[in-house]
Tab-separated table of C-alpha atoms in Angstrom:
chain	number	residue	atom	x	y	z
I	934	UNK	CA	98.168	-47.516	-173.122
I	935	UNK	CA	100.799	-50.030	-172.487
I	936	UNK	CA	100.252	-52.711	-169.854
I	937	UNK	CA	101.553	-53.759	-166.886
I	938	UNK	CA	101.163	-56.593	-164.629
I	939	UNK	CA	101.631	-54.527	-161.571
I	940	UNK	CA	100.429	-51.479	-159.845
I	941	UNK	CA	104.079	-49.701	-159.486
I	942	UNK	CA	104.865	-50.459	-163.266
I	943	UNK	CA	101.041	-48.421	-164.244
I	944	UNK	CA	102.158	-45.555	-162.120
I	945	UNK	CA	105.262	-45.012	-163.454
I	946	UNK	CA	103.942	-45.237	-166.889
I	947	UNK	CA	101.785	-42.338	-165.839
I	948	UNK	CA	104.334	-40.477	-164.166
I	949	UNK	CA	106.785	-41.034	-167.002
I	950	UNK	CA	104.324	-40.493	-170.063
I	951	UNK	CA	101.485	-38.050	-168.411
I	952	UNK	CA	98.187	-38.644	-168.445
I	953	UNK	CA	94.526	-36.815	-169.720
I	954	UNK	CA	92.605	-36.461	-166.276
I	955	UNK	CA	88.917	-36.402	-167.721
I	956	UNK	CA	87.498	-34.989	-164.483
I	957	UNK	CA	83.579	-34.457	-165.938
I	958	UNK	CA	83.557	-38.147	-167.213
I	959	UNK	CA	84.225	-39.170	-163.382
I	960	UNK	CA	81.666	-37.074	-161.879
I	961	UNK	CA	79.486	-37.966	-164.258
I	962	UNK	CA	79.840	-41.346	-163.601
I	963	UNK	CA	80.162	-41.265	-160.161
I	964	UNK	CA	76.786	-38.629	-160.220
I	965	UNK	CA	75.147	-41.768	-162.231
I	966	UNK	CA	75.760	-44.641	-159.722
I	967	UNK	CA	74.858	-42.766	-156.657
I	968	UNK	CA	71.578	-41.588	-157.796
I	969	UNK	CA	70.727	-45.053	-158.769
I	970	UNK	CA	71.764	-46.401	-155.557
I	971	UNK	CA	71.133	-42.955	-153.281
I	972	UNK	CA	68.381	-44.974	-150.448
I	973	UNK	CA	71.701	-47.379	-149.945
I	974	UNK	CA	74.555	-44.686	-149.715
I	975	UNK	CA	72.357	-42.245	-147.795
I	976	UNK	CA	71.336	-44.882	-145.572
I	977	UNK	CA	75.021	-45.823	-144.948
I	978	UNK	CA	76.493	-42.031	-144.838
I	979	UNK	CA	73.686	-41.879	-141.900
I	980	UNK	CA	74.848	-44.669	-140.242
I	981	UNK	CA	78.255	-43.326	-139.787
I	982	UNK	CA	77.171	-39.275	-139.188
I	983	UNK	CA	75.274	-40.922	-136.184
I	984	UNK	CA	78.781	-42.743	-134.928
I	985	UNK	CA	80.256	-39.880	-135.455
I	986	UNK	CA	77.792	-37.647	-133.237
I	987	UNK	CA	78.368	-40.283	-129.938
I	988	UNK	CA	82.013	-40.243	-130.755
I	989	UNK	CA	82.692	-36.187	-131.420
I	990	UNK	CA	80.852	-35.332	-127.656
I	991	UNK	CA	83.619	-37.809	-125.996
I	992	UNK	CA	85.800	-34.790	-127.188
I	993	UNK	CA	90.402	-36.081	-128.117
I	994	UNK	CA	89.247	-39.200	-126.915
I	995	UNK	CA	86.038	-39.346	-129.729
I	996	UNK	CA	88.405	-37.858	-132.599
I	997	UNK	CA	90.627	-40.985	-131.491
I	998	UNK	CA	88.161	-43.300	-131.840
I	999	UNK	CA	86.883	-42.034	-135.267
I	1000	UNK	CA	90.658	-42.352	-136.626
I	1001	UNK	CA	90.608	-45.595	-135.853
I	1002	UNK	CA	87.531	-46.734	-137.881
I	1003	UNK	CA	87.852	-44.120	-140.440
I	1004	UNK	CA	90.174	-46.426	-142.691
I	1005	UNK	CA	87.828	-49.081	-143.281
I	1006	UNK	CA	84.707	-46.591	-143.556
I	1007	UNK	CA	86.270	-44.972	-146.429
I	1008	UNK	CA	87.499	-47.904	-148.170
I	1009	UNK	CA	83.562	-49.271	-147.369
I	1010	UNK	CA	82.507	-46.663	-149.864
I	1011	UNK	CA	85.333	-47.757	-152.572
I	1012	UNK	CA	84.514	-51.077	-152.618
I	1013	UNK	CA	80.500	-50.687	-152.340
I	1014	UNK	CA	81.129	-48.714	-155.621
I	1015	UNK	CA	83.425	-51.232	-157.187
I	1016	UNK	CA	81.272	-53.936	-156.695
I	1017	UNK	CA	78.575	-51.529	-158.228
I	1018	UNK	CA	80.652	-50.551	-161.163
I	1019	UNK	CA	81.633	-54.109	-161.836
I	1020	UNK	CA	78.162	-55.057	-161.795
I	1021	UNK	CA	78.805	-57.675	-159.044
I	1022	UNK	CA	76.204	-58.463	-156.247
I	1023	UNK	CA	76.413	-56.108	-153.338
I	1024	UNK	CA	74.369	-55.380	-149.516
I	1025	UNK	CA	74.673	-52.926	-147.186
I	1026	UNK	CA	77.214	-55.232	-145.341
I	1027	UNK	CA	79.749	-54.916	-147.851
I	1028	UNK	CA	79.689	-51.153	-146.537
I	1029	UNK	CA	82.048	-52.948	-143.727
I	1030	UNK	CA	84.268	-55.135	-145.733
I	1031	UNK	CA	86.762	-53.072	-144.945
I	1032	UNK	CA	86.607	-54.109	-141.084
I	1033	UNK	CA	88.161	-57.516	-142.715
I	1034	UNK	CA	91.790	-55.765	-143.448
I	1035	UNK	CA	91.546	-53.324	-140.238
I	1036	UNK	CA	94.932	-52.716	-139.690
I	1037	UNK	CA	96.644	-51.549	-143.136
I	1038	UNK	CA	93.116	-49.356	-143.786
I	1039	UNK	CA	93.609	-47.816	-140.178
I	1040	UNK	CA	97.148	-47.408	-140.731
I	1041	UNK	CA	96.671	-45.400	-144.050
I	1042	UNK	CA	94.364	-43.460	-142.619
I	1043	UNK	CA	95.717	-42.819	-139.598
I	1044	UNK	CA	98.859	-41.455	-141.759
I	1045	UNK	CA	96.515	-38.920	-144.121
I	1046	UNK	CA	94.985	-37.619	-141.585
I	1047	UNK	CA	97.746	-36.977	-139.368
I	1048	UNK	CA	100.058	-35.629	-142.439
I	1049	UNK	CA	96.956	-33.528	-143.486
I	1050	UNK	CA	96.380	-31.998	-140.247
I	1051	UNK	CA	99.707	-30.757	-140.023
I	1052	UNK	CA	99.144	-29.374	-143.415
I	1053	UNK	CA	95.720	-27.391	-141.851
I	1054	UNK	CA	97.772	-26.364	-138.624
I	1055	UNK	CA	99.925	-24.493	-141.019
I	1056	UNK	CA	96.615	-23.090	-142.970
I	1057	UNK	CA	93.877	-23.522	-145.105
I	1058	UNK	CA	96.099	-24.144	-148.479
I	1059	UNK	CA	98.788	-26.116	-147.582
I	1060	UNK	CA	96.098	-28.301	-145.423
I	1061	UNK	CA	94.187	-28.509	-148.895
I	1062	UNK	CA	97.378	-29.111	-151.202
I	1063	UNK	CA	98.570	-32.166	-148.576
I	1064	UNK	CA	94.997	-33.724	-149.020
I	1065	UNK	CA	94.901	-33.597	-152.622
I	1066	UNK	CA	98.478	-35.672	-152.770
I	1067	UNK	CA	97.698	-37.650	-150.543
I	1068	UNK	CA	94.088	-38.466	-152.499
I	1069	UNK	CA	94.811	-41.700	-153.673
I	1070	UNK	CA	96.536	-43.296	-151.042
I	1071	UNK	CA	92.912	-45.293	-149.606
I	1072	UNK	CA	92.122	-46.661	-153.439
I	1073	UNK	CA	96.184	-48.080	-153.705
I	1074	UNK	CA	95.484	-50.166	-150.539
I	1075	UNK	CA	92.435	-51.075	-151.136
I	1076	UNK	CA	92.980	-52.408	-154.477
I	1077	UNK	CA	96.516	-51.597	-155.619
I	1078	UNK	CA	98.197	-54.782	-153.943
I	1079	UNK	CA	101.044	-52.334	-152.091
I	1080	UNK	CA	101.665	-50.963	-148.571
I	1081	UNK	CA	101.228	-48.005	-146.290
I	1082	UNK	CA	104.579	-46.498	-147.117
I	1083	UNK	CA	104.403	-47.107	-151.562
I	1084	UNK	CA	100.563	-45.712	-151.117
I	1085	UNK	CA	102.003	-42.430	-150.148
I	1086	UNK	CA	104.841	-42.355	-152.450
I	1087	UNK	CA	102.974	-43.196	-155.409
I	1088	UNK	CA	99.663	-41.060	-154.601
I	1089	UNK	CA	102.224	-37.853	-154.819
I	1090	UNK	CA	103.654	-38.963	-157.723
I	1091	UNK	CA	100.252	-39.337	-159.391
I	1092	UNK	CA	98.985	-35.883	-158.498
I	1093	UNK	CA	102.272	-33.974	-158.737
I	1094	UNK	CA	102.555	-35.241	-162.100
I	1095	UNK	CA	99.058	-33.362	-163.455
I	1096	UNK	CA	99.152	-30.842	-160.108
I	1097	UNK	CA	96.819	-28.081	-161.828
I	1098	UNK	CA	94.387	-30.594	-163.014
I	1099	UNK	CA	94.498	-32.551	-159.720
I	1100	UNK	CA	93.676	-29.351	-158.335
I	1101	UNK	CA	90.620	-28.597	-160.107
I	1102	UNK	CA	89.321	-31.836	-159.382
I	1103	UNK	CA	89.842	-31.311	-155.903
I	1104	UNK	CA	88.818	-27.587	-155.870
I	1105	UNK	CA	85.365	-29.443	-157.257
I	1106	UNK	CA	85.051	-32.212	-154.485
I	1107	UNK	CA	85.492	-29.648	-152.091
I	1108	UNK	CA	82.728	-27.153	-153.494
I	1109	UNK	CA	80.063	-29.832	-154.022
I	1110	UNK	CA	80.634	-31.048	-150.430
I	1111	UNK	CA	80.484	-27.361	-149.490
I	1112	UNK	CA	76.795	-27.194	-151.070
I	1113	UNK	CA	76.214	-30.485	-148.566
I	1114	UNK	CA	77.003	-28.525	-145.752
I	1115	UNK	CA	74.779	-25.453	-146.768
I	1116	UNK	CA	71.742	-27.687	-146.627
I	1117	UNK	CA	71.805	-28.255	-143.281
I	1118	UNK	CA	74.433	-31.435	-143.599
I	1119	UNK	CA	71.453	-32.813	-145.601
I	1120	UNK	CA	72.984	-32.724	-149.275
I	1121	UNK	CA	76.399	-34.866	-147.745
I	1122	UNK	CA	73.897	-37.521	-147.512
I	1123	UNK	CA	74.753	-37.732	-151.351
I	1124	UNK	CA	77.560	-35.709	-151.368
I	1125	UNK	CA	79.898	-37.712	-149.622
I	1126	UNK	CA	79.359	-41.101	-151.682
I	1127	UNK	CA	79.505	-39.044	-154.925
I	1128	UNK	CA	82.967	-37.566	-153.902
I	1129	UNK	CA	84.111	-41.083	-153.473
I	1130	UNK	CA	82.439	-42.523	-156.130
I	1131	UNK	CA	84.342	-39.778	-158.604
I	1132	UNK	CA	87.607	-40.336	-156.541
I	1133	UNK	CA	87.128	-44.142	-157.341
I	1134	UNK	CA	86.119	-43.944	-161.466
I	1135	UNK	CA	89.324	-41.498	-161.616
I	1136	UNK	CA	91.602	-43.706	-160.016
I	1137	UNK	CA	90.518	-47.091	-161.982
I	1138	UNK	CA	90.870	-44.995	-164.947
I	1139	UNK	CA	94.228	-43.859	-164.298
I	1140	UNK	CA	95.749	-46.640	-162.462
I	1141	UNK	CA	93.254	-49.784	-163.217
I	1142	UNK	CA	91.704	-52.038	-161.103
I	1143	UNK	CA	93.008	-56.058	-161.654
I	1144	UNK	CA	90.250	-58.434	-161.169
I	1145	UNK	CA	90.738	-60.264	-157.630
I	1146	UNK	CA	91.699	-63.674	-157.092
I	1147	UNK	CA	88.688	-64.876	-155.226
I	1148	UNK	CA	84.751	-63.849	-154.675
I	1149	UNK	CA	85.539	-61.009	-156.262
I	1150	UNK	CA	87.175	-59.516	-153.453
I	1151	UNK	CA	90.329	-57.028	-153.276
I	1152	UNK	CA	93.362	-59.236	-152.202
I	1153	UNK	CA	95.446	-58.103	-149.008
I	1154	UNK	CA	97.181	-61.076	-148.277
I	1155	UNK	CA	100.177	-59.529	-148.525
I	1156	UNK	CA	99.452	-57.621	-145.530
I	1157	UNK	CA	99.668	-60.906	-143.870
């Protein structure tokens, strides 16, 4: 695959040339990592079904709150899993490095969830279609270098591109979470970090992850 020194010039190589989405080889890897690492996602995904208990009972007001701390939650898990897969040194505090670069992680998620929600107020499908374009947009802030506005555009253009095979990987990620929830909400315990886990090995495979600059951190300075 050719290469390019930016993020925009990757995606519209895959846009222009397609791309092989090797769906197994994700969930297999992603299946991999979290079972060697389950006491520390488990532990996390615990940690934030508890917040979300206190917030939920505060009723528009807790569904607020969780919005706003959704963002960096999420990208948490991405970069937990990076730092895994990269074989760097990682803690349970790196679960919040996303708390670091609040406002464009809020802001993205803020936007999925509100654009997804309209898609769910419509019905099941089109709330499930809206979701699956909009599945890369936490991964292209987090490490894609580019804003709120280009994380949309280009997560669309990703999925639209392979839309049947993007589907079946979502179809998946929904049906293993759905075995989570028939367990009592036990199995999302690993359920959840596996579905970002494979959501993570897909998009570095696709799109590529540059090394950082510094500490081997994602750079968002130009978010500044």
């Amino acid at each position: 695959m050719e290469t390019f020194n930016s993020t925009s010039g990757k995606i519209n190589l895959l846009v222009n040339h397609g791309y092989q989405l090797r769906s197994m080889v994700y969930f297999g890897q992603a299946l991999d990592l979290i079972k060697r690492h389950i006491s520390l996602f488990a532990s996390f995904t615990l940690v934030y079904f508890a917040f979300l208990f206190m917030v939920l009972r505060l009723a528009e007001i807790g569904s607020f709150l969780h919005v706003l701390v959704a963002g960096p939650i999420s990208a948490g898990y991405y970069l937990v899993v990076h730092r895994i897969a990269k074989g760097q040194e990682f803690n349970f505090e790196n679960f919040f490095d996303g708390f670091k670069r609040y406002l464009p992680l809020m802001g993205a998620a803020l936007a999925a969830n509100f654009l997804t929600s309209i898609g769910f107020m419509l019905y099941i499908v089109p709330g499930f279609i809206i979701a699956l374009l909009l599945i890369f947009v936490m991964p292209l802030v987090v490490f894609g270098k580019i804003d709120l506005l280009q994380s949309l555009k280009y997560s669309l253009m990703i999925v639209w591109k392979q839309f049947w095979e993007m589907s079946k990987f979502g179809l998946v990620l929904l049906l293993i979470n759905l075995a989570g929830v028939m367990t009592f909400g036990i199995g999302l315990l690993f359920t959840l970090p596996m579905s970002f886990a494979a959501i993570y090995f897909a998009y570095s495979d696709l799109v590529g992850i540059e090394e950082e600059k510094s500490e081997n951190k994602p750079d968002f300075s130009h978010f500044r």
